[in-house]
Tab-separated table of C-alpha atoms in Angstrom:
chain	number	residue	atom	x	y	z
Z	44	MET	CA	-20.166	-0.041	-18.771
Z	45	ARG	CA	-17.583	0.496	-21.704
Z	46	HIS	CA	-19.000	3.152	-23.465
Z	47	TRP	CA	-19.817	4.998	-20.540
Z	48	PHE	CA	-16.412	4.697	-20.081
Z	49	ALA	CA	-15.462	6.388	-22.629
Z	50	ALA	CA	-17.385	9.128	-22.690
Z	51	ILE	CA	-15.342	9.521	-19.580
Z	52	LEU	CA	-12.240	9.440	-21.369
Z	53	ALA	CA	-13.245	11.861	-24.059
Z	54	LEU	CA	-14.396	14.511	-21.564
Z	55	CYS	CA	-11.388	13.999	-19.205
Z	56	SER	CA	-9.242	14.023	-22.069
Z	57	LEU	CA	-10.098	17.781	-22.914
Z	58	SER	CA	-8.496	19.086	-19.264
Z	59	ALA	CA	-5.930	16.287	-19.525
Z	60	CYS	CA	-7.094	14.005	-16.501
Z	61	SER	CA	-4.378	11.784	-15.697
Z	62	GLY	CA	-5.688	8.143	-15.271
Z	63	PRO	CA	-6.324	8.142	-11.613
Z	64	GLN	CA	-8.202	11.573	-12.233
Z	65	VAL	CA	-10.465	9.173	-14.002
Z	66	LEU	CA	-11.422	6.202	-12.159
Z	67	ASN	CA	-11.630	9.322	-9.160
Z	68	LEU	CA	-14.624	11.070	-11.532
Z	69	VAL	CA	-16.795	7.511	-10.874
Z	70	ALA	CA	-16.144	7.130	-7.200
Z	71	GLN	CA	-18.544	7.342	-4.783
Z	72	THR	CA	-17.952	7.737	-1.093
Z	73	PRO	CA	-20.240	5.916	0.999
Z	74	GLY	CA	-19.213	7.984	4.685
Z	75	PRO	CA	-17.735	10.733	5.568
Z	76	VAL	CA	-14.204	11.735	4.165
Z	77	GLN	CA	-11.657	13.668	6.253
Z	78	GLN	CA	-8.954	15.533	3.973
Z	79	ASP	CA	-5.434	17.228	4.888
Z	80	ILE	CA	-5.237	15.433	8.539
Z	81	SER	CA	-1.618	16.001	9.433
Z	82	TYR	CA	0.324	13.022	11.704
Z	83	GLY	CA	3.226	15.063	11.264
Z	84	PRO	CA	5.063	18.618	11.040
Z	85	LEU	CA	6.186	18.480	7.611
Z	86	PRO	CA	3.901	19.873	4.177
Z	87	ARG	CA	3.911	16.104	3.131
Z	88	HIS	CA	3.078	14.944	6.316
Z	89	MET	CA	-1.002	14.853	5.690
Z	90	LEU	CA	-3.231	11.948	5.279
Z	91	ASP	CA	-7.271	11.533	4.486
Z	92	ILE	CA	-9.338	8.837	5.660
Z	93	TYR	CA	-12.216	7.517	4.151
Z	94	SER	CA	-14.869	6.353	6.546
Z	95	PRO	CA	-18.015	3.588	6.408
Z	96	LYS	CA	-21.173	4.740	6.588
Z	97	VAL	CA	-21.401	2.711	9.401
Z	98	MET	CA	-18.813	2.135	11.539
Z	99	GLN	CA	-18.633	-0.052	14.275
Z	100	ALA	CA	-16.716	-0.941	17.643
Z	101	ASP	CA	-14.383	-3.301	15.558
Z	102	THR	CA	-14.252	-1.709	11.765
Z	103	PRO	CA	-10.722	-2.259	10.507
Z	104	VAL	CA	-8.748	0.481	9.342
Z	105	LEU	CA	-5.788	0.130	6.233
Z	106	VAL	CA	-3.675	2.284	5.790
Z	107	PHE	CA	-2.359	2.911	2.379
Z	108	TYR	CA	0.557	4.478	0.524
Z	109	HIS	CA	0.626	5.117	-2.879
Z	110	GLY	CA	3.262	4.083	-5.636
Z	111	GLY	CA	5.046	6.812	-7.868
Z	112	SER	CA	8.805	5.351	-8.164
Z	113	TRP	CA	9.512	6.903	-4.256
Z	114	GLN	CA	9.586	10.228	-7.012
Z	115	TYR	CA	5.692	11.160	-7.416
Z	116	GLY	CA	2.487	10.539	-6.517
Z	117	SER	CA	-0.717	11.693	-4.176
Z	118	LYS	CA	-3.248	10.788	-1.898
Z	119	ASP	CA	-5.354	13.794	-3.681
Z	120	ASP	CA	-4.674	10.436	-6.687
Z	121	TYR	CA	-7.175	7.489	-4.783
Z	122	LYS	CA	-10.354	8.504	-3.721
Z	123	PHE	CA	-11.062	6.111	-6.577
Z	124	LEU	CA	-9.564	3.310	-3.472
Z	125	GLY	CA	-10.698	5.097	-0.329
Z	126	SER	CA	-14.243	4.623	-1.417
Z	127	ALA	CA	-13.866	1.573	-2.519
Z	128	PHE	CA	-13.000	-0.053	0.393
Z	129	ALA	CA	-15.150	2.422	2.793
Z	130	ALA	CA	-17.789	0.719	0.917
Z	131	ARG	CA	-17.007	-2.823	2.050
Z	132	GLY	CA	-16.478	-1.765	6.036
Z	133	ILE	CA	-13.110	-0.635	5.499
Z	134	GLN	CA	-12.091	2.773	7.265
Z	135	THR	CA	-9.038	3.643	5.048
Z	136	VAL	CA	-6.259	6.064	5.179
Z	137	VAL	CA	-4.354	7.343	2.747
Z	138	VAL	CA	-0.979	8.991	3.514
Z	139	ASN	CA	1.908	11.370	1.436
Z	140	TYR	CA	5.163	10.769	2.547
Z	141	ARG	CA	7.796	12.669	1.262
Z	142	LEU	CA	9.318	11.806	-2.366
Z	143	HIS	CA	13.062	12.743	-3.879
Z	144	PRO	CA	14.515	14.595	-5.269
Z	145	GLU	CA	13.564	16.034	-1.547
Z	146	VAL	CA	14.607	13.407	0.214
Z	147	ILE	CA	15.978	9.502	0.023
Z	148	PHE	CA	15.994	6.274	1.632
Z	149	PRO	CA	14.665	5.689	4.222
Z	150	ALA	CA	12.864	9.512	4.649
Z	151	PHE	CA	9.974	8.165	3.369
Z	152	VAL	CA	10.308	5.055	4.908
Z	153	GLU	CA	10.031	6.701	8.326
Z	154	ASP	CA	7.257	9.228	7.098
Z	155	GLY	CA	4.790	6.003	6.627
Z	156	ALA	CA	6.068	4.742	10.112
Z	157	LYS	CA	4.711	7.530	11.623
Z	158	ALA	CA	1.417	7.685	9.820
Z	159	LEU	CA	0.780	4.494	10.919
Z	160	ALA	CA	1.881	5.009	14.265
Z	161	PHE	CA	-0.428	7.705	14.248
Z	162	THR	CA	-3.422	5.990	12.001
Z	163	GLN	CA	-2.314	3.188	15.688
Z	164	LYS	CA	-2.934	6.057	18.119
Z	165	SER	CA	-5.346	8.516	17.376
Z	166	ILE	CA	-7.827	6.958	14.300
Z	167	ALA	CA	-8.437	3.161	15.061
Z	168	LYS	CA	-7.622	3.802	18.753
Z	169	GLY	CA	-7.710	-0.177	19.258
Z	170	ARG	CA	-9.457	-1.227	16.685
Z	171	PRO	CA	-7.000	-3.375	14.195
Z	172	VAL	CA	-5.225	-1.864	11.358
Z	173	PHE	CA	-4.003	-3.367	8.163
Z	174	ILE	CA	-1.426	-1.938	5.879
Z	175	ALA	CA	-1.206	-1.947	2.373
Z	176	GLY	CA	0.745	-0.410	-0.394
Z	177	HIS	CA	1.380	-0.265	-4.344
Z	178	SER	CA	4.751	-0.729	-6.007
Z	179	ALA	CA	6.952	1.615	-4.244
Z	180	GLY	CA	3.876	1.836	-2.015
Z	181	ALA	CA	4.251	-1.334	-1.199
Z	182	HIS	CA	8.053	-1.396	-0.808
Z	183	ILE	CA	7.244	0.963	2.126
Z	184	ALA	CA	4.515	-1.190	3.590
Z	185	ALA	CA	7.071	-4.170	3.917
Z	186	MET	CA	9.943	-2.062	4.591
Z	187	ILE	CA	7.487	-0.422	7.974
Z	188	ALA	CA	6.492	-4.523	8.919
Z	189	LEU	CA	9.907	-6.092	8.685
Z	190	ASP	CA	12.657	-4.192	9.876
Z	191	PRO	CA	11.660	-2.648	13.366
Z	192	GLN	CA	13.717	0.104	13.349
Z	193	PHE	CA	11.116	2.592	11.800
Z	194	LEU	CA	8.235	1.630	14.448
Z	195	ALA	CA	10.304	1.142	17.371
Z	196	ALA	CA	11.817	5.093	16.712
Z	197	GLU	CA	7.938	5.905	16.569
Z	198	GLY	CA	6.823	4.058	19.673
Z	199	THR	CA	5.585	0.662	18.531
Z	200	THR	CA	6.424	-2.316	16.672
Z	201	ILE	CA	4.751	-3.909	14.009
Z	202	CYS	CA	3.399	-6.685	16.091
Z	203	ASP	CA	1.247	-3.620	18.105
Z	204	ALA	CA	0.502	-1.575	15.102
Z	205	ALA	CA	-0.864	-3.874	12.466
Z	206	LYS	CA	-2.642	-7.038	12.034
Z	207	GLY	CA	-1.711	-7.963	8.221
Z	208	VAL	CA	0.021	-6.739	5.436
Z	209	ILE	CA	-1.009	-6.160	1.604
Z	210	GLY	CA	1.515	-5.591	-0.870
Z	211	ILE	CA	0.188	-5.086	-4.536
Z	212	ALA	CA	3.273	-5.354	-7.353
Z	213	GLY	CA	5.713	-4.663	-4.932
Z	214	PRO	CA	9.741	-4.345	-5.346
Z	215	TYR	CA	11.259	-6.537	-2.302
Z	216	ASP	CA	14.461	-7.180	-3.638
Z	217	PHE	CA	14.984	-3.999	-5.314
Z	218	THR	CA	18.712	-3.153	-6.722
Z	219	PRO	CA	19.044	0.137	-8.585
Z	220	VAL	CA	20.282	0.490	-12.010
Z	221	GLU	CA	19.222	3.467	-13.570
Z	222	PRO	CA	21.167	6.651	-12.237
Z	223	VAL	CA	17.960	8.194	-10.347
Z	224	PHE	CA	17.080	5.110	-8.275
Z	225	LYS	CA	20.703	4.911	-7.673
Z	226	ARG	CA	20.912	8.408	-5.590
Z	227	ILE	CA	17.629	7.109	-4.198
Z	228	PHE	CA	19.433	4.200	-2.800
Z	229	PRO	CA	23.387	4.900	-2.391
Z	230	ALA	CA	25.168	1.696	-3.181
Z	231	GLU	CA	26.960	1.666	0.141
Z	232	ILE	CA	24.092	0.673	2.226
Z	233	LEU	CA	22.148	-1.793	0.123
Z	234	PRO	CA	21.261	-4.575	1.207
Z	235	SER	CA	19.214	-2.524	3.888
Z	236	THR	CA	16.865	-1.254	1.690
Z	237	LYS	CA	15.594	-4.135	0.319
Z	238	PRO	CA	12.745	-5.368	2.495
Z	239	ILE	CA	13.232	-9.297	1.869
Z	240	THR	CA	16.508	-8.850	3.836
Z	241	TYR	CA	14.717	-8.737	6.933
Z	242	ALA	CA	12.775	-11.763	5.872
Z	243	ALA	CA	13.266	-13.067	9.542
Z	244	THR	CA	11.363	-10.298	11.529
Z	245	LYS	CA	8.452	-11.990	13.229
Z	246	ALA	CA	5.544	-9.926	11.226
Z	247	PRO	CA	1.880	-10.207	10.504
Z	248	PRO	CA	0.438	-12.378	8.069
Z	249	MET	CA	0.981	-10.635	4.074
Z	250	LEU	CA	-0.545	-11.191	1.174
Z	251	LEU	CA	1.401	-10.497	-2.047
Z	252	LEU	CA	-0.653	-9.539	-4.910
Z	253	HIS	CA	1.065	-9.288	-8.665
Z	254	GLY	CA	0.203	-9.148	-12.121
Z	255	THR	CA	2.490	-11.249	-14.485
Z	256	LYS	CA	1.992	-8.902	-16.965
Z	257	ASP	CA	3.672	-6.630	-15.018
Z	258	LYS	CA	6.798	-4.958	-17.002
Z	259	THR	CA	7.833	-2.983	-13.883
Z	260	VAL	CA	8.489	-4.827	-11.178
Z	261	ASP	CA	8.925	-8.699	-12.119
Z	262	PRO	CA	6.199	-10.678	-10.595
Z	263	LYS	CA	9.263	-12.646	-8.979
Z	264	ARG	CA	10.103	-10.774	-6.743
Z	265	SER	CA	6.332	-11.047	-4.605
Z	266	GLU	CA	7.767	-14.693	-4.963
Z	267	GLN	CA	10.786	-14.625	-3.524
Z	268	LEU	CA	9.581	-12.546	-0.955
Z	269	ALA	CA	7.571	-15.220	0.209
Z	270	ALA	CA	9.595	-18.051	0.013
Z	271	ALA	CA	11.522	-15.914	2.376
Z	272	LEU	CA	9.361	-15.298	4.858
Z	273	ALA	CA	8.026	-19.253	4.901
Z	274	GLU	CA	11.505	-20.215	5.096
Z	275	HIS	CA	11.900	-18.002	8.605
Z	276	LYS	CA	8.157	-19.415	9.784
Z	277	ASN	CA	6.062	-16.138	8.686
Z	278	LEU	CA	2.997	-15.709	7.210
Z	279	ALA	CA	2.346	-15.049	3.344
Z	280	TYR	CA	-0.116	-15.578	0.342
Z	281	VAL	CA	1.097	-14.709	-3.205
Z	282	LYS	CA	-2.154	-14.660	-5.814
Z	283	LEU	CA	-0.523	-13.974	-9.460
Z	284	TYR	CA	-3.185	-12.483	-11.604
Z	285	PRO	CA	-2.535	-13.479	-15.109
Z	286	GLY	CA	-2.357	-10.447	-17.922
Z	287	VAL	CA	-2.672	-8.404	-15.822
Z	288	GLU	CA	-0.276	-5.222	-15.620
Z	289	HIS	CA	1.533	-3.210	-13.364
Z	290	LEU	CA	-1.059	-0.331	-13.127
Z	291	TYR	CA	-4.199	-2.040	-14.141
Z	292	ILE	CA	-3.395	-4.792	-11.173
Z	293	LEU	CA	-4.320	-1.140	-8.695
Z	294	GLY	CA	-6.860	0.479	-10.881
Z	295	ALA	CA	-9.248	-2.914	-10.552
Z	296	ILE	CA	-10.053	-1.653	-7.649
Z	297	SER	CA	-12.277	0.714	-9.187
Z	298	PRO	CA	-15.235	-0.613	-10.782
Z	299	VAL	CA	-14.163	1.065	-14.073
Z	300	VAL	CA	-12.121	-1.514	-14.835
Z	301	ARG	CA	-12.549	-3.864	-11.821
Z	302	ARG	CA	-12.565	-7.299	-14.062
Z	303	SER	CA	-9.480	-6.557	-14.926
Z	304	ALA	CA	-8.360	-8.320	-11.315
Z	305	PRO	CA	-9.757	-9.397	-8.613
Z	306	THR	CA	-7.461	-6.382	-6.240
Z	307	LEU	CA	-10.215	-5.195	-4.124
Z	308	ALA	CA	-12.234	-9.144	-3.529
Z	309	ASP	CA	-8.618	-10.578	-2.512
Z	310	THR	CA	-7.406	-7.477	0.030
Z	311	VAL	CA	-10.980	-7.541	1.357
Z	312	ASN	CA	-10.956	-11.567	2.142
Z	313	PHE	CA	-7.322	-11.352	3.723
Z	314	ILE	CA	-9.363	-8.603	6.354
Z	315	GLN	CA	-12.063	-10.338	6.661
Z	316	ASP	CA	-9.687	-13.432	6.882
Z	317	GLN	CA	-7.771	-12.315	9.682
Z	318	LYS	CA	-11.279	-10.786	11.360
Z	319	ALA	CA	-12.759	-14.547	11.230
Z	320	ALA	CA	-9.661	-15.912	13.284
Z	321	GLY	CA	-9.575	-13.059	15.846
Z	322	TYR	CA	-6.742	-11.017	14.158
Z	323	PRO	CA	-3.977	-13.075	15.617
Z	324	GLY	CA	-1.561	-10.607	13.849
Z	325	CYS	CA	1.939	-11.362	14.304
Z	326	ALA	CA	0.216	-14.451	17.039
Z	327	SER	CA	-0.775	-16.049	13.207
Z	328	GLN	CA	3.534	-16.926	12.643
Z	329	VAL	CA	3.553	-20.653	12.158
Z	330	LYS	CA	4.633	-22.710	14.650
Z	331	SER	CA	7.941	-25.061	14.876
């Protein structure tokens, strides 16, 4: 595997491939892929759907929001992720959303909520839906799950729209310091931009994954959100991966670097556990 990956890197260097493009080179889609599906009226309101080879009446759907500091990234970078989950029987929706400098908060969260509502009504059609994101995408997923205004604007609620949330290396208590982030998250609206602010909201179970070697987002952010959720009797599970960095925790979904972290297995197991429990969603909130 190492020699194979080295050969891919050598070939890719000739055409200036990015990291995700390397992972996508070895991704094999098990079933049909639908690309550039519109979920809204704007150019970035697009999503891709990766389906298992065989669809069942209860096949779960995973909606994924990419990272990129709310400024970069594209659904096109995540063939490796959509293919990996589809191969494990999970239909996967990878979402584009508007980015800075075109927009600031909360436009990208509004887009994420619109994509989830579209998935609920037009793709899942009664099948269980989960939401997930990496880094900035984890922030978006958590905001959608915890601040009810975004899904209310789309005519639904998190308890109706999703059965669980997976946050991967997310900044859930993010206070902007750098100038660009201060533009994206204006000081006058803090702390409304932080998912942790809404930890009292009744929400589906959350799985928060983080690497202990993450220098981009401190792993304590996941621990803090989990503690805040538990304080308000929401279910939250934290898994810290020793020695894993910010990008490798997501790259580990690809078979190329899967040994780096059990991100894929833990996410699939979380979804399967919810299925075994009858997809209780918000009903699984801890009782007083």
